[in-house]
């Protein structure tokens, strides 16, 4: 996994996503089954965008910053939402809603963006903890992290 020398500050505009949620470690059979369901539904609706993911820990686990993400809370407590961008006027057919999919409007605003390349499985060995320790005072992570898959 590789990381840039410095993070970027950028603004992410509001958008609507087709979404499915889950818990636990990404890379499992359950995760990939939900991802496949999301992709199939997006294709059925005529939309083909990258799969993105939001992931976070619930508040009872405390503030988990990016440097402690892999070691602070067992990853079976990780919550995630897989997303694919759809037009804002998309309507979700009832059968897709009944299958656990939803439309998810999301607005991030101003963010710190770190574009990294490589598999999720190598992220803890290669990057964020060491990368973000350079910060003089890392901020607690109060919003979900976002990744492209």
Tab-separated table of N, CA and C in Angstrom:
chain	number	residue	atom	x	y	z
A	1	UNK	N	0.855	-1.166	0.000
A	1	UNK	CA	0.000	0.000	0.000
A	1	UNK	C	0.898	1.226	0.000
A	2	UNK	N	0.551	2.215	-0.801
A	2	UNK	CA	1.321	3.450	-0.857
A	2	UNK	C	0.436	4.640	-0.513
A	3	UNK	N	1.093	5.671	0.003
A	3	UNK	CA	0.406	6.882	0.433
A	3	UNK	C	1.143	8.097	-0.106
A	4	UNK	N	0.442	9.211	-0.317
A	4	UNK	CA	1.109	10.438	-0.759
A	4	UNK	C	1.919	11.046	0.385
A	5	UNK	N	2.786	11.994	0.035
A	5	UNK	CA	3.590	12.659	1.058
A	5	UNK	C	2.733	13.474	2.011
A	6	UNK	N	1.671	14.081	1.507
A	6	UNK	CA	0.812	14.924	2.332
A	6	UNK	C	-0.652	14.698	1.977
A	7	UNK	N	-1.546	14.811	2.952
A	7	UNK	CA	-2.981	14.721	2.653
A	7	UNK	C	-3.454	15.985	1.937
A	8	UNK	N	-4.625	15.902	1.323
A	8	UNK	CA	-5.230	17.050	0.643
A	8	UNK	C	-6.452	17.513	1.430
A	9	UNK	N	-6.724	18.808	1.395
A	9	UNK	CA	-7.973	19.352	1.916
A	9	UNK	C	-8.868	19.575	0.701
A	10	UNK	N	-10.076	19.040	0.731
A	10	UNK	CA	-10.991	19.183	-0.395
A	10	UNK	C	-12.419	19.288	0.122
A	11	UNK	N	-13.331	19.637	-0.745
A	11	UNK	CA	-14.746	19.717	-0.387
A	11	UNK	C	-15.516	18.704	-1.216
A	12	UNK	N	-16.301	17.879	-0.550
A	12	UNK	CA	-17.118	16.857	-1.202
A	12	UNK	C	-18.571	17.332	-1.159
A	13	UNK	N	-19.162	17.520	-2.328
A	13	UNK	CA	-20.549	17.990	-2.412
A	13	UNK	C	-21.538	16.892	-2.034
A	14	UNK	N	-22.755	17.287	-1.734
A	14	UNK	CA	-23.832	16.349	-1.409
A	14	UNK	C	-24.128	15.467	-2.622
A	15	UNK	N	-24.515	14.225	-2.352
A	15	UNK	CA	-24.847	13.276	-3.416
A	15	UNK	C	-25.792	12.222	-2.858
A	16	UNK	N	-26.427	11.489	-3.761
A	16	UNK	CA	-27.301	10.380	-3.385
A	16	UNK	C	-26.622	9.078	-3.791
A	17	UNK	N	-26.713	8.093	-2.910
A	17	UNK	CA	-26.070	6.806	-3.139
A	17	UNK	C	-27.067	5.672	-2.943
A	18	UNK	N	-26.891	4.611	-3.709
A	18	UNK	CA	-27.532	3.337	-3.421
A	18	UNK	C	-26.644	2.692	-2.368
A	19	UNK	N	-27.222	2.145	-1.299
A	19	UNK	CA	-26.409	1.707	-0.166
A	19	UNK	C	-26.892	0.394	0.426
A	20	UNK	N	-25.947	-0.294	1.055
A	20	UNK	CA	-26.231	-1.480	1.856
A	20	UNK	C	-25.299	-1.424	3.067
A	21	UNK	N	-25.777	-1.857	4.226
A	21	UNK	CA	-24.983	-1.767	5.452
A	21	UNK	C	-24.597	-3.147	5.963
A	22	UNK	N	-23.621	-3.133	6.869
A	22	UNK	CA	-23.193	-4.371	7.501
A	22	UNK	C	-22.261	-4.080	8.657
A	23	UNK	N	-21.794	-5.140	9.291
A	23	UNK	CA	-20.861	-5.028	10.411
A	23	UNK	C	-19.752	-6.047	10.238
A	24	UNK	N	-18.640	-5.779	10.904
A	24	UNK	CA	-17.522	-6.714	10.884
A	24	UNK	C	-16.457	-6.325	9.874
A	25	UNK	N	-15.473	-7.157	9.788
A	25	UNK	CA	-14.309	-6.918	8.954
A	25	UNK	C	-14.639	-6.971	7.467
A	26	UNK	N	-14.224	-5.962	6.690
A	26	UNK	CA	-14.343	-6.073	5.233
A	26	UNK	C	-13.466	-7.229	4.746
A	27	UNK	N	-13.798	-7.752	3.592
A	27	UNK	CA	-13.020	-8.858	3.043
A	27	UNK	C	-13.589	-10.218	3.388
A	28	UNK	N	-14.690	-10.256	4.110
A	28	UNK	CA	-15.314	-11.529	4.465
A	28	UNK	C	-16.343	-11.920	3.410
A	29	UNK	N	-16.826	-13.146	3.490
A	29	UNK	CA	-17.859	-13.616	2.568
A	29	UNK	C	-19.113	-12.743	2.661
A	30	UNK	N	-19.500	-12.393	3.882
A	30	UNK	CA	-20.682	-11.538	4.082
A	30	UNK	C	-20.491	-10.180	3.404
A	31	UNK	N	-19.319	-9.597	3.561
A	31	UNK	CA	-19.016	-8.306	2.956
A	31	UNK	C	-19.120	-8.392	1.431
A	32	UNK	N	-18.483	-9.410	0.848
A	32	UNK	CA	-18.496	-9.531	-0.613
A	32	UNK	C	-19.880	-9.866	-1.153
A	33	UNK	N	-20.684	-10.597	-0.398
A	33	UNK	CA	-22.060	-10.881	-0.831
A	33	UNK	C	-22.880	-9.590	-0.862
A	34	UNK	N	-22.710	-8.744	0.137
A	34	UNK	CA	-23.437	-7.467	0.152
A	34	UNK	C	-22.947	-6.551	-0.971
A	35	UNK	N	-21.651	-6.579	-1.210
A	35	UNK	CA	-21.098	-5.774	-2.300
A	35	UNK	C	-21.667	-6.238	-3.640
A	36	UNK	N	-21.742	-7.545	-3.862
A	36	UNK	CA	-22.294	-8.088	-5.112
A	36	UNK	C	-23.763	-7.701	-5.271
A	37	UNK	N	-24.526	-7.750	-4.177
A	37	UNK	CA	-25.938	-7.357	-4.226
A	37	UNK	C	-26.074	-5.884	-4.611
A	38	UNK	N	-25.224	-5.045	-4.056
A	38	UNK	CA	-25.242	-3.616	-4.366
A	38	UNK	C	-24.928	-3.375	-5.842
A	39	UNK	N	-23.893	-4.019	-6.349
A	39	UNK	CA	-23.500	-3.840	-7.751
A	39	UNK	C	-24.611	-4.310	-8.685
A	40	UNK	N	-25.202	-5.465	-8.391
A	40	UNK	CA	-26.292	-5.986	-9.235
A	40	UNK	C	-27.479	-5.027	-9.249
A	41	UNK	N	-27.814	-4.462	-8.101
A	41	UNK	CA	-28.940	-3.520	-8.031
A	41	UNK	C	-28.630	-2.245	-8.809
A	42	UNK	N	-27.411	-1.738	-8.681
A	42	UNK	CA	-27.035	-0.525	-9.414
A	42	UNK	C	-27.086	-0.773	-10.921
A	43	UNK	N	-26.611	-1.929	-11.349
A	43	UNK	CA	-26.675	-2.268	-12.776
A	43	UNK	C	-28.123	-2.359	-13.241
A	44	UNK	N	-28.970	-2.967	-12.431
A	44	UNK	CA	-30.393	-3.066	-12.772
A	44	UNK	C	-31.017	-1.684	-12.939
A	45	UNK	N	-30.607	-0.738	-12.104
A	45	UNK	CA	-31.134	0.627	-12.187
A	45	UNK	C	-30.455	1.451	-13.284
A	46	UNK	N	-29.454	0.850	-13.942
A	46	UNK	CA	-28.774	1.532	-15.038
A	46	UNK	C	-27.667	2.474	-14.617
A	47	UNK	N	-27.075	2.218	-13.453
A	47	UNK	CA	-26.019	3.095	-12.949
A	47	UNK	C	-24.762	2.284	-12.674
A	48	UNK	N	-23.644	2.811	-13.129
A	48	UNK	CA	-22.366	2.129	-12.954
A	48	UNK	C	-21.362	3.138	-12.413
A	49	UNK	N	-21.168	3.132	-11.125
A	49	UNK	CA	-20.200	4.029	-10.497
A	49	UNK	C	-19.313	3.190	-9.588
A	50	UNK	N	-18.186	3.728	-9.146
A	50	UNK	CA	-17.327	2.960	-8.243
A	50	UNK	C	-18.048	2.625	-6.935
A	51	UNK	N	-17.694	1.504	-6.360
A	51	UNK	CA	-18.196	1.148	-5.029
A	51	UNK	C	-17.343	1.899	-4.012
A	52	UNK	N	-18.017	2.586	-3.117
A	52	UNK	CA	-17.345	3.301	-2.044
A	52	UNK	C	-17.820	2.725	-0.721
A	53	UNK	N	-17.101	3.011	0.336
A	53	UNK	CA	-17.511	2.529	1.638
A	53	UNK	C	-17.292	3.562	2.715
A	54	UNK	N	-18.231	3.635	3.626
A	54	UNK	CA	-18.086	4.407	4.856
A	54	UNK	C	-17.933	3.389	5.975
A	55	UNK	N	-17.035	3.644	6.900
A	55	UNK	CA	-16.897	2.719	8.024
A	55	UNK	C	-16.589	3.501	9.296
A	56	UNK	N	-17.083	2.945	10.421
A	56	UNK	CA	-16.983	3.642	11.698
A	56	UNK	C	-17.254	2.661	12.835
A	57	UNK	N	-16.965	3.128	14.049
A	57	UNK	CA	-17.339	2.410	15.264
A	57	UNK	C	-18.435	3.207	15.962
A	58	UNK	N	-19.360	2.524	16.608
A	58	UNK	CA	-20.420	3.201	17.352
A	58	UNK	C	-19.833	3.979	18.534
A	59	UNK	N	-20.550	5.002	19.011
A	59	UNK	CA	-20.040	5.877	20.071
A	59	UNK	C	-19.620	5.153	21.352
A	60	UNK	N	-20.243	4.033	21.676
A	60	UNK	CA	-19.858	3.352	22.918
A	60	UNK	C	-18.415	2.855	22.898
A	61	UNK	N	-17.784	2.846	21.718
A	61	UNK	CA	-16.383	2.442	21.610
A	61	UNK	C	-15.434	3.627	21.748
A	62	UNK	N	-15.976	4.828	21.972
A	62	UNK	CA	-15.153	6.018	22.156
A	62	UNK	C	-14.725	6.620	20.835
A	63	UNK	N	-13.914	7.673	20.938
A	63	UNK	CA	-13.362	8.322	19.750
A	63	UNK	C	-12.163	7.515	19.278
A	64	UNK	N	-12.254	6.988	18.086
A	64	UNK	CA	-11.174	6.182	17.523
A	64	UNK	C	-10.551	6.981	16.392
A	65	UNK	N	-9.312	7.435	16.584
A	65	UNK	CA	-8.667	8.179	15.506
A	65	UNK	C	-8.044	7.204	14.515
A	66	UNK	N	-7.617	7.718	13.380
A	66	UNK	CA	-7.121	6.856	12.315
A	66	UNK	C	-5.864	6.100	12.737
A	67	UNK	N	-5.038	6.686	13.597
A	67	UNK	CA	-3.815	6.013	14.028
A	67	UNK	C	-4.107	4.790	14.895
A	68	UNK	N	-5.231	4.778	15.595
A	68	UNK	CA	-5.558	3.649	16.453
A	68	UNK	C	-6.656	2.762	15.925
A	69	UNK	N	-7.037	2.977	14.678
A	69	UNK	CA	-8.207	2.311	14.109
A	69	UNK	C	-8.144	0.790	14.208
A	70	UNK	N	-6.985	0.205	13.943
A	70	UNK	CA	-6.876	-1.254	13.895
A	70	UNK	C	-6.638	-1.895	15.252
A	71	UNK	N	-6.256	-1.104	16.238
A	71	UNK	CA	-5.861	-1.697	17.510
A	71	UNK	C	-6.718	-1.279	18.690
A	72	UNK	N	-7.566	-0.295	18.539
A	72	UNK	CA	-8.332	0.235	19.658
A	72	UNK	C	-9.566	-0.595	19.969
A	73	UNK	N	-10.284	-1.010	18.952
A	73	UNK	CA	-11.545	-1.744	19.095
A	73	UNK	C	-11.480	-2.968	18.187
A	74	UNK	N	-11.893	-4.147	18.662
A	74	UNK	CA	-11.908	-5.320	17.775
A	74	UNK	C	-12.728	-5.037	16.512
A	75	UNK	N	-12.199	-5.446	15.368
A	75	UNK	CA	-12.833	-5.114	14.092
A	75	UNK	C	-14.187	-5.776	13.880
A	76	UNK	N	-14.558	-6.747	14.684
A	76	UNK	CA	-15.918	-7.292	14.537
A	76	UNK	C	-16.976	-6.254	14.928
A	77	UNK	N	-16.552	-5.169	15.606
A	77	UNK	CA	-17.477	-4.088	15.966
A	77	UNK	C	-17.551	-2.993	14.896
A	78	UNK	N	-16.752	-3.138	13.852
A	78	UNK	CA	-16.755	-2.156	12.771
A	78	UNK	C	-18.111	-2.151	12.081
A	79	UNK	N	-18.630	-0.974	11.809
A	79	UNK	CA	-19.871	-0.827	11.027
A	79	UNK	C	-19.489	-0.229	9.692
A	80	UNK	N	-20.167	-0.638	8.641
A	80	UNK	CA	-19.855	-0.105	7.321
A	80	UNK	C	-21.108	0.039	6.477
A	81	UNK	N	-20.988	0.911	5.499
A	81	UNK	CA	-22.053	1.147	4.520
A	81	UNK	C	-21.372	1.209	3.156
A	82	UNK	N	-21.726	0.285	2.266
A	82	UNK	CA	-21.220	0.307	0.900
A	82	UNK	C	-22.142	1.166	0.057
A	83	UNK	N	-21.558	1.951	-0.841
A	83	UNK	CA	-22.294	2.965	-1.592
A	83	UNK	C	-21.949	2.927	-3.074
A	84	UNK	N	-22.926	3.247	-3.896
A	84	UNK	CA	-22.694	3.536	-5.309
A	84	UNK	C	-23.509	4.776	-5.651
A	85	UNK	N	-22.871	5.739	-6.265
A	85	UNK	CA	-23.526	7.013	-6.593
A	85	UNK	C	-24.624	6.790	-7.621
A	86	UNK	N	-25.770	7.417	-7.384
A	86	UNK	CA	-26.901	7.383	-8.316
A	86	UNK	C	-27.427	8.811	-8.460
A	87	UNK	N	-28.165	9.102	-9.531
A	87	UNK	CA	-28.751	10.438	-9.654
A	87	UNK	C	-29.681	10.740	-8.474
A	88	UNK	N	-29.767	12.006	-8.118
A	88	UNK	CA	-30.573	12.413	-6.969
A	88	UNK	C	-32.050	12.063	-7.114
A	89	UNK	N	-32.541	11.948	-8.336
A	89	UNK	CA	-33.964	11.641	-8.538
A	89	UNK	C	-34.250	10.137	-8.665
A	90	UNK	N	-33.286	9.304	-8.319
A	90	UNK	CA	-33.475	7.850	-8.390
A	90	UNK	C	-34.573	7.409	-7.427
A	91	UNK	N	-35.416	6.501	-7.894
A	91	UNK	CA	-36.437	5.885	-7.040
A	91	UNK	C	-36.072	4.420	-6.850
A	92	UNK	N	-36.142	3.965	-5.613
A	92	UNK	CA	-35.778	2.588	-5.293
A	92	UNK	C	-37.000	1.685	-5.402
A	93	UNK	N	-36.952	0.674	-6.281
A	93	UNK	CA	-38.078	-0.255	-6.380
A	93	UNK	C	-38.310	-0.969	-5.042
A	94	UNK	N	-39.560	-1.271	-4.713
A	94	UNK	CA	-39.884	-1.902	-3.430
A	94	UNK	C	-39.130	-3.208	-3.173
A	95	UNK	N	-38.914	-4.026	-4.211
A	95	UNK	CA	-38.213	-5.292	-3.985
A	95	UNK	C	-36.758	-5.069	-3.582
A	96	UNK	N	-36.113	-4.015	-4.089
A	96	UNK	CA	-34.739	-3.718	-3.677
A	96	UNK	C	-34.711	-3.170	-2.255
A	97	UNK	N	-35.680	-2.343	-1.913
A	97	UNK	CA	-35.768	-1.838	-0.539
A	97	UNK	C	-35.988	-2.988	0.438
A	98	UNK	N	-36.825	-3.944	0.065
A	98	UNK	CA	-37.106	-5.093	0.934
A	98	UNK	C	-35.881	-5.994	1.099
A	99	UNK	N	-34.940	-5.913	0.158
A	99	UNK	CA	-33.745	-6.761	0.230
A	99	UNK	C	-32.629	-6.141	1.070
A	100	UNK	N	-32.891	-4.977	1.668
A	100	UNK	CA	-31.900	-4.349	2.533
A	100	UNK	C	-31.143	-3.197	1.898
A	101	UNK	N	-31.458	-2.876	0.655
A	101	UNK	CA	-30.829	-1.729	0.004
A	101	UNK	C	-31.607	-0.461	0.334
A	102	UNK	N	-30.935	0.677	0.268
A	102	UNK	CA	-31.602	1.952	0.534
A	102	UNK	C	-30.965	3.040	-0.312
A	103	UNK	N	-31.659	4.160	-0.410
A	103	UNK	CA	-31.068	5.363	-0.977
A	103	UNK	C	-30.536	6.179	0.193
A	104	UNK	N	-29.323	6.666	0.056
A	104	UNK	CA	-28.633	7.325	1.154
A	104	UNK	C	-28.104	8.681	0.683
A	105	UNK	N	-28.759	9.779	1.065
A	105	UNK	CA	-28.210	11.099	0.742
A	105	UNK	C	-27.066	11.399	1.710
A	106	UNK	N	-25.958	11.904	1.187
A	106	UNK	CA	-24.790	12.111	2.038
A	106	UNK	C	-24.060	13.374	1.626
A	107	UNK	N	-23.668	14.154	2.606
A	107	UNK	CA	-22.913	15.378	2.377
A	107	UNK	C	-21.753	15.417	3.357
A	108	UNK	N	-20.551	15.488	2.847
A	108	UNK	CA	-19.378	15.514	3.717
A	108	UNK	C	-18.862	16.922	3.966
A	109	UNK	N	-18.883	17.766	2.953
A	109	UNK	CA	-18.323	19.101	3.112
A	109	UNK	C	-16.811	19.068	3.024
A	110	UNK	N	-16.149	19.848	3.862
A	110	UNK	CA	-14.693	19.955	3.842
A	110	UNK	C	-14.081	18.750	4.551
A	111	UNK	N	-13.120	18.097	3.874
A	111	UNK	CA	-12.526	16.874	4.411
A	111	UNK	C	-11.014	16.866	4.190
A	112	UNK	N	-10.348	16.012	4.942
A	112	UNK	CA	-8.954	15.667	4.685
A	112	UNK	C	-8.993	14.397	3.847
A	113	UNK	N	-8.354	14.428	2.690
A	113	UNK	CA	-8.394	13.286	1.777
A	113	UNK	C	-6.992	12.715	1.621
A	114	UNK	N	-6.871	11.411	1.821
A	114	UNK	CA	-5.613	10.707	1.626
A	114	UNK	C	-5.872	9.619	0.598
A	115	UNK	N	-5.365	9.811	-0.603
A	115	UNK	CA	-5.549	8.813	-1.645
A	115	UNK	C	-4.463	7.768	-1.473
A	116	UNK	N	-4.875	6.536	-1.196
A	116	UNK	CA	-3.903	5.458	-1.036
A	116	UNK	C	-4.249	4.338	-1.992
A	117	UNK	N	-3.239	3.550	-2.330
A	117	UNK	CA	-3.400	2.487	-3.317
A	117	UNK	C	-2.957	1.167	-2.715
A	118	UNK	N	-3.788	0.143	-2.894
A	118	UNK	CA	-3.457	-1.177	-2.395
A	118	UNK	C	-4.616	-1.770	-1.633
A	119	UNK	N	-4.507	-3.034	-1.257
A	119	UNK	CA	-5.621	-3.733	-0.609
A	119	UNK	C	-5.840	-3.295	0.834
A	120	UNK	N	-7.108	-3.363	1.251
A	120	UNK	CA	-7.478	-3.038	2.629
A	120	UNK	C	-6.669	-3.880	3.613
A	121	UNK	N	-6.426	-5.140	3.282
A	121	UNK	CA	-5.732	-6.050	4.198
A	121	UNK	C	-4.336	-5.563	4.549
A	122	UNK	N	-3.691	-4.771	3.698
A	122	UNK	CA	-2.355	-4.284	3.991
A	122	UNK	C	-2.321	-2.900	4.593
A	123	UNK	N	-3.480	-2.298	4.796
A	123	UNK	CA	-3.533	-0.912	5.250
A	123	UNK	C	-2.912	-0.735	6.628
A	124	UNK	N	-3.147	-1.665	7.536
A	124	UNK	CA	-2.608	-1.506	8.887
A	124	UNK	C	-1.098	-1.666	8.919
A	125	UNK	N	-0.514	-2.416	7.978
A	125	UNK	CA	0.928	-2.612	7.952
A	125	UNK	C	1.667	-1.455	7.300
A	126	UNK	N	1.027	-0.799	6.336
A	126	UNK	CA	1.758	0.112	5.480
A	126	UNK	C	1.485	1.582	5.672
A	127	UNK	N	0.421	1.957	6.352
A	127	UNK	CA	0.136	3.347	6.205
A	127	UNK	C	-0.446	4.157	7.301
A	128	UNK	N	-1.752	4.205	7.422
A	128	UNK	CA	-2.368	5.250	8.230
A	128	UNK	C	-1.788	5.453	9.618
A	129	UNK	N	-1.521	4.399	10.401
A	129	UNK	CA	-0.991	4.696	11.734
A	129	UNK	C	0.312	5.487	11.667
A	130	UNK	N	1.254	5.037	10.868
A	130	UNK	CA	2.533	5.720	10.748
A	130	UNK	C	2.343	7.075	10.057
A	131	UNK	N	1.524	7.095	9.053
A	131	UNK	CA	1.292	8.299	8.262
A	131	UNK	C	0.712	9.418	9.123
A	132	UNK	N	-0.297	9.112	9.913
A	132	UNK	CA	-0.972	10.147	10.688
A	132	UNK	C	-0.281	10.475	11.998
A	133	UNK	N	0.691	9.699	12.416
A	133	UNK	CA	1.434	10.060	13.623
A	133	UNK	C	2.257	11.317	13.404
A	134	UNK	N	2.457	11.703	12.141
A	134	UNK	CA	3.174	12.947	11.860
A	134	UNK	C	2.368	14.161	12.287
A	135	UNK	N	1.065	13.999	12.441
A	135	UNK	CA	0.217	15.125	12.855
A	135	UNK	C	0.576	15.514	14.278
A	136	UNK	N	0.620	16.805	14.549
A	136	UNK	CA	0.992	17.239	15.892
A	136	UNK	C	-0.071	16.877	16.918
A	137	UNK	N	-1.328	16.876	16.523
A	137	UNK	CA	-2.408	16.522	17.449
A	137	UNK	C	-3.550	15.938	16.624
A	138	UNK	N	-3.526	14.615	16.387
A	138	UNK	CA	-4.589	14.036	15.565
A	138	UNK	C	-5.959	14.267	16.186
A	139	UNK	N	-6.908	14.611	15.357
A	139	UNK	CA	-8.280	14.815	15.826
A	139	UNK	C	-8.987	13.480	15.951
A	140	UNK	N	-9.840	13.317	16.963
A	140	UNK	CA	-10.623	12.085	17.046
A	140	UNK	C	-11.507	11.939	15.814
A	141	UNK	N	-11.737	10.718	15.428
A	141	UNK	CA	-12.568	10.469	14.260
A	141	UNK	C	-14.023	10.461	14.693
A	142	UNK	N	-14.746	11.510	14.375
A	142	UNK	CA	-16.145	11.630	14.771
A	142	UNK	C	-17.092	11.372	13.601
A	143	UNK	N	-16.553	11.250	12.408
A	143	UNK	CA	-17.371	10.951	11.234
A	143	UNK	C	-16.811	9.702	10.569
A	144	UNK	N	-17.606	9.024	9.760
A	144	UNK	CA	-17.099	7.809	9.112
A	144	UNK	C	-15.928	8.096	8.183
A	145	UNK	N	-15.022	7.130	8.080
A	145	UNK	CA	-13.987	7.170	7.049
A	145	UNK	C	-14.623	6.724	5.750
A	146	UNK	N	-14.064	7.180	4.638
A	146	UNK	CA	-14.644	6.853	3.333
A	146	UNK	C	-13.559	6.289	2.435
A	147	UNK	N	-13.851	5.189	1.763
A	147	UNK	CA	-12.911	4.536	0.855
A	147	UNK	C	-13.595	4.145	-0.433
A	148	UNK	N	-12.818	4.061	-1.501
A	148	UNK	CA	-13.259	3.425	-2.746
A	148	UNK	C	-12.823	1.975	-2.681
A	149	UNK	N	-13.675	1.069	-3.137
A	149	UNK	CA	-13.324	-0.354	-3.132
A	149	UNK	C	-13.167	-0.852	-4.539
